[in-house]
Structures are given as structure tokens and as C-alpha cells.
mmCIF file of C-alpha atoms in Angstrom:
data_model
loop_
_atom_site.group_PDB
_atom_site.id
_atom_site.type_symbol
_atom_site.label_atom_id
_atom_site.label_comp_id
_atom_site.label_asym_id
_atom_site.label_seq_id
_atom_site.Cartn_x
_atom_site.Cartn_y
_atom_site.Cartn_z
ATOM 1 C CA UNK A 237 -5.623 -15.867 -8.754
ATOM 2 C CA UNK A 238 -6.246 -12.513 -7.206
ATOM 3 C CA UNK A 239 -5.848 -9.808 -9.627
ATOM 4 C CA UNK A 240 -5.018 -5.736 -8.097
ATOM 5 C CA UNK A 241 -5.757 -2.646 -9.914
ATOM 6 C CA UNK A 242 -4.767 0.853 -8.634
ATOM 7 C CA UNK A 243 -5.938 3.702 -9.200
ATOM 8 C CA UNK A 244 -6.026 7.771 -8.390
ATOM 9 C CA UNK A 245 -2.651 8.522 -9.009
ATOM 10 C CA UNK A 246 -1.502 11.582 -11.148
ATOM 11 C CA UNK A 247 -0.242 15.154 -10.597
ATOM 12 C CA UNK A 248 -0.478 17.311 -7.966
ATOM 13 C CA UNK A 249 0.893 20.400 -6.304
ATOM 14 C CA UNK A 250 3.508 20.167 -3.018
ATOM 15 C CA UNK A 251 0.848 20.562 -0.152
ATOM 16 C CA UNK A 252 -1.758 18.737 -1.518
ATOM 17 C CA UNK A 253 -3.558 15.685 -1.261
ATOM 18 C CA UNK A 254 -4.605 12.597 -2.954
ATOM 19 C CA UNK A 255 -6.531 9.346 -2.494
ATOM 20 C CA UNK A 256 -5.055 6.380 -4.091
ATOM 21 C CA UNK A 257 -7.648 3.096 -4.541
ATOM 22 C CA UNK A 258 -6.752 -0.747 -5.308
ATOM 23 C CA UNK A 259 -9.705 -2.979 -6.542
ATOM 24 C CA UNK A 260 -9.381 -6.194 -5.814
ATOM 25 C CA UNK A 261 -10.960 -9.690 -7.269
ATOM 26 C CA UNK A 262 -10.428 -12.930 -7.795
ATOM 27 C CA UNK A 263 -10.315 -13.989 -4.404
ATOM 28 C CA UNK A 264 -12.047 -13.422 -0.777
ATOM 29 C CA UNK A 265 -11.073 -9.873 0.599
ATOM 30 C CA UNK A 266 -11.071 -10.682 4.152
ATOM 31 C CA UNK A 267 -8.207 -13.509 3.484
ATOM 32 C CA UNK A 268 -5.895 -11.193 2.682
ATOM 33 C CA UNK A 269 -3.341 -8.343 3.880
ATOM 34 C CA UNK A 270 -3.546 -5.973 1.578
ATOM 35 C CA UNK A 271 -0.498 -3.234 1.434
ATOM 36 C CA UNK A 272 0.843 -0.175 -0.282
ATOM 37 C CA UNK A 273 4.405 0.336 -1.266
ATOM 38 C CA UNK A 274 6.085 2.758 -3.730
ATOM 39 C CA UNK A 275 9.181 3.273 -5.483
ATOM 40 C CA UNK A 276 11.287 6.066 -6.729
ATOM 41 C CA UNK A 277 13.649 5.721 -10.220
ATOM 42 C CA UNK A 278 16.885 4.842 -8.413
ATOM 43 C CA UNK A 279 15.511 3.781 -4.983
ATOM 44 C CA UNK A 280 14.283 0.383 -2.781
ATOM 45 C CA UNK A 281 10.618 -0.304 -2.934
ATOM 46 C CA UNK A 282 9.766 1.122 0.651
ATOM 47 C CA UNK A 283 7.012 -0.272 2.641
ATOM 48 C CA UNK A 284 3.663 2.238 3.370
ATOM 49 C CA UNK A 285 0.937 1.016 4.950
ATOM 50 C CA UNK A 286 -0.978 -2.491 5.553
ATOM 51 C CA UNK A 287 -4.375 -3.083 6.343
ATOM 52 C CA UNK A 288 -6.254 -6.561 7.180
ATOM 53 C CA UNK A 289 -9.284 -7.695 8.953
ATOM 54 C CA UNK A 290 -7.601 -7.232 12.701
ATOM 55 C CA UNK A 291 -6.095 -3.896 11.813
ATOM 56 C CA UNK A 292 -3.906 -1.756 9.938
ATOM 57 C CA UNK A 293 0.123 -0.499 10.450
ATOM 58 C CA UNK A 294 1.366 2.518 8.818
ATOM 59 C CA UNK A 295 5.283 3.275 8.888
ATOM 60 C CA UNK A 296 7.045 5.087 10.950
ATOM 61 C CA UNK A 297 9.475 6.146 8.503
ATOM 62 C CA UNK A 298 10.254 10.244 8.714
ATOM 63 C CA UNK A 299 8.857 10.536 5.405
ATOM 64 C CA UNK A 300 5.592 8.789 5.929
ATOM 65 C CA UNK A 301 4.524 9.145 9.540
ATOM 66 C CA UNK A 302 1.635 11.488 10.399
ATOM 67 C CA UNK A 303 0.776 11.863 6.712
ATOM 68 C CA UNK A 304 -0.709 8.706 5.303
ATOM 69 C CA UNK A 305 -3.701 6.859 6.830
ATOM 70 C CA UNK A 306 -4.583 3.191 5.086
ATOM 71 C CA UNK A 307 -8.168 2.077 4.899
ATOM 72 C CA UNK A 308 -10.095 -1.030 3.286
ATOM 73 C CA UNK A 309 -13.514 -1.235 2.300
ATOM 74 C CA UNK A 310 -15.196 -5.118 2.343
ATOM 75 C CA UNK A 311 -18.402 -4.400 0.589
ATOM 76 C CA UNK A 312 -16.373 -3.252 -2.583
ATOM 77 C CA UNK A 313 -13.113 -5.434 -2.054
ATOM 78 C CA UNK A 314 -10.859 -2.102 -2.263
ATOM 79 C CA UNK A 315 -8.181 -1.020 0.016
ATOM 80 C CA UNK A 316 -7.725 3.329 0.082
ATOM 81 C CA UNK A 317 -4.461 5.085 0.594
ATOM 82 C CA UNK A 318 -5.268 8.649 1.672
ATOM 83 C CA UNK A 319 -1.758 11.025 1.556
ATOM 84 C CA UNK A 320 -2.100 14.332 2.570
ATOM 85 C CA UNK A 321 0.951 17.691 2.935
ATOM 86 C CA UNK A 322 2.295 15.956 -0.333
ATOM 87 C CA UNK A 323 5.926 16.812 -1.332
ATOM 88 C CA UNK A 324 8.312 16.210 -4.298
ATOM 89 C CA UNK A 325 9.992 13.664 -2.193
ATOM 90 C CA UNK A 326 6.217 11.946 -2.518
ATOM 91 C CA UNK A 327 7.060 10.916 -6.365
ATOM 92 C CA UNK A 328 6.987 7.404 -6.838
ATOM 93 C CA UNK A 329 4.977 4.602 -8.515
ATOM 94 C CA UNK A 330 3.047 3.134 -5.949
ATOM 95 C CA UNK A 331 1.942 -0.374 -5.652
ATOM 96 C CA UNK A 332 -1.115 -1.821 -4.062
ATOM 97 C CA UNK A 333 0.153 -6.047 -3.041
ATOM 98 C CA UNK A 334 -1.846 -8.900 -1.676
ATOM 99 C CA UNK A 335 -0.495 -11.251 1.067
ATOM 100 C CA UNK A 336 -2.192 -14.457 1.751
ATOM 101 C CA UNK A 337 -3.138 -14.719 5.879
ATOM 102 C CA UNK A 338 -1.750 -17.804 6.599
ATOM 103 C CA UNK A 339 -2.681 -19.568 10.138
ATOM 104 C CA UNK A 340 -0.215 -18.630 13.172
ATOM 105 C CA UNK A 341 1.310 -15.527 11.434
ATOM 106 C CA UNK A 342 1.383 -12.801 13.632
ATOM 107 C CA UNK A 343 0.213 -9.249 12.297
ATOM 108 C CA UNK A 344 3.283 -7.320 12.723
ATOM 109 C CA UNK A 345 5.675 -4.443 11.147
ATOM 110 C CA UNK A 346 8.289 -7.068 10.607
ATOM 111 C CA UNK A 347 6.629 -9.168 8.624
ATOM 112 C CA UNK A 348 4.446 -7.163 6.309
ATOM 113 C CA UNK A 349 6.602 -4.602 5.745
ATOM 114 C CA UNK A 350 9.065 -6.735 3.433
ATOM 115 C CA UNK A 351 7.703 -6.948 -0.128
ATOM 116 C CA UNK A 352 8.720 -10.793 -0.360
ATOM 117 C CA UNK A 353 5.854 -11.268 2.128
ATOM 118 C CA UNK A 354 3.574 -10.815 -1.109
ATOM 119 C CA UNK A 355 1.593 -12.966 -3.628
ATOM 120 C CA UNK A 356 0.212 -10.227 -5.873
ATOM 121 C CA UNK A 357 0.943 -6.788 -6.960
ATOM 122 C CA UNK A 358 -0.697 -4.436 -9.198
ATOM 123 C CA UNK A 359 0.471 -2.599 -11.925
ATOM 124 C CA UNK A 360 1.027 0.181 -9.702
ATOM 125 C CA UNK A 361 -0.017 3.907 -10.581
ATOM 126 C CA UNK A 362 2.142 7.116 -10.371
ATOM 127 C CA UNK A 363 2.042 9.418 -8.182
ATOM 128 C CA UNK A 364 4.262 13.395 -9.427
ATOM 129 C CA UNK A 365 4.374 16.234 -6.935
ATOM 130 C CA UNK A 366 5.273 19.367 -7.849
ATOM 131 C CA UNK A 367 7.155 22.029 -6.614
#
């Protein structure tokens, strides 16, 4: 089984920036869609940004767009969630997931932006803005 760990979370002033990281093992990197989500105490988990080996698709959500840029690295099988111009509306845990690529499933918003799309999650790190 393929096993996520994130990492880079923590505190951090309104306005600044942070780089989040998910190691992953247990499986081939390239066979997989690997995405962020977070959640907020009271809130849906809310889809961020996926990345695979034909591209990657950020939201276009208000309080994501223009901010957040998604990245993977195959020689170290980790996946990179740069957020920048942070805010308090920011705070959530946020989860690093694996999707399996299965043949003649089209890489699109629809589909990897529901959470049910995904085998694996990590433990998921947290992320506190301040004001």
C-alpha cells in the first residue's frame, strides 16, 4: 500500500508564505494523482490542487486562485504545495491523497476534485495564520 506523509505545516503570520511537502512510498510515483485538500473545524474538505504525470489543476475557488501553485518531484516521490499572501481564512489541516490512474480516465477538475476519487491520505498537517 502507498503510505503519505506531510509535512511543513505550522504557524505563520497573515501575508506570508509556506511550503507544504508529502513524501510518498510504497508504490510507483508516476502511477498516481497526487492531491492536496484541507479542512477547517466546522467545514467540507475542499479540493486544492492536483498534480500527475500529464499535468497539474489548481482551483478556481475565490479563496485559492492566484495563490497556490502545486508541484511534484519524481526523483524524491514528493508532491509540494507552495501558498503564498496567506490569511486567517488559510487555517485548516491539510491533506496530501493518492489516486490510482486508472486506464481511460480523463484528467479533469471534475473528477479529481472530489475526495472519494482517493485511495490514500495522509495524516494531514496544520496549517494557523495569524492575524
Amino acid at each position: 500500500q502507498v503510505q503519505l506523509v506531510e509535512s511543513g505545516g505550522g504557524l505563520v503570520q497573515a501575508g506570508g508564505s509556506l511550503r507544504l511537502s508529502c513524501a510518498a512510498s510504497g508504490g510507483t510515483f508516476s502511477n498516481y494523482a497526487m492531491g492536496w485538500f484541507r479542512q477547517a473545524p466546522g467545514k467540507e474538505r475542499e479540493f486544492v490542487a492536483v498534480v500527475s504525470r500529464v499535468g497539474a489543476i489548481t482551483s478556481d475557488a475565490d479563496s485559492v486562485k492566484g495563490r497556490f501553485t502545486i508541484s511534484g518531484d519524481n526523483a524524491d516521490n514528493t508532491v509540494y504545495l507552495q501558498m503564498s499572501s496567506l490569511t486567517p481564512e488559510d487555517t485548516a489541516v491539510y491533506y496530501c491523497a493518492a489516486s490510482v490512474i486508472r486506464p481511460g480516465t480523463y484528467y479533469s477538475f471534475s473528477y479529481y476534485s472530489r475526495p472519494q476519487t482517493y485511495d490514500y491520505w495522509g495524516q494531514g498537517t496544520q496549517v494557523t495564520v495569524s492575524s
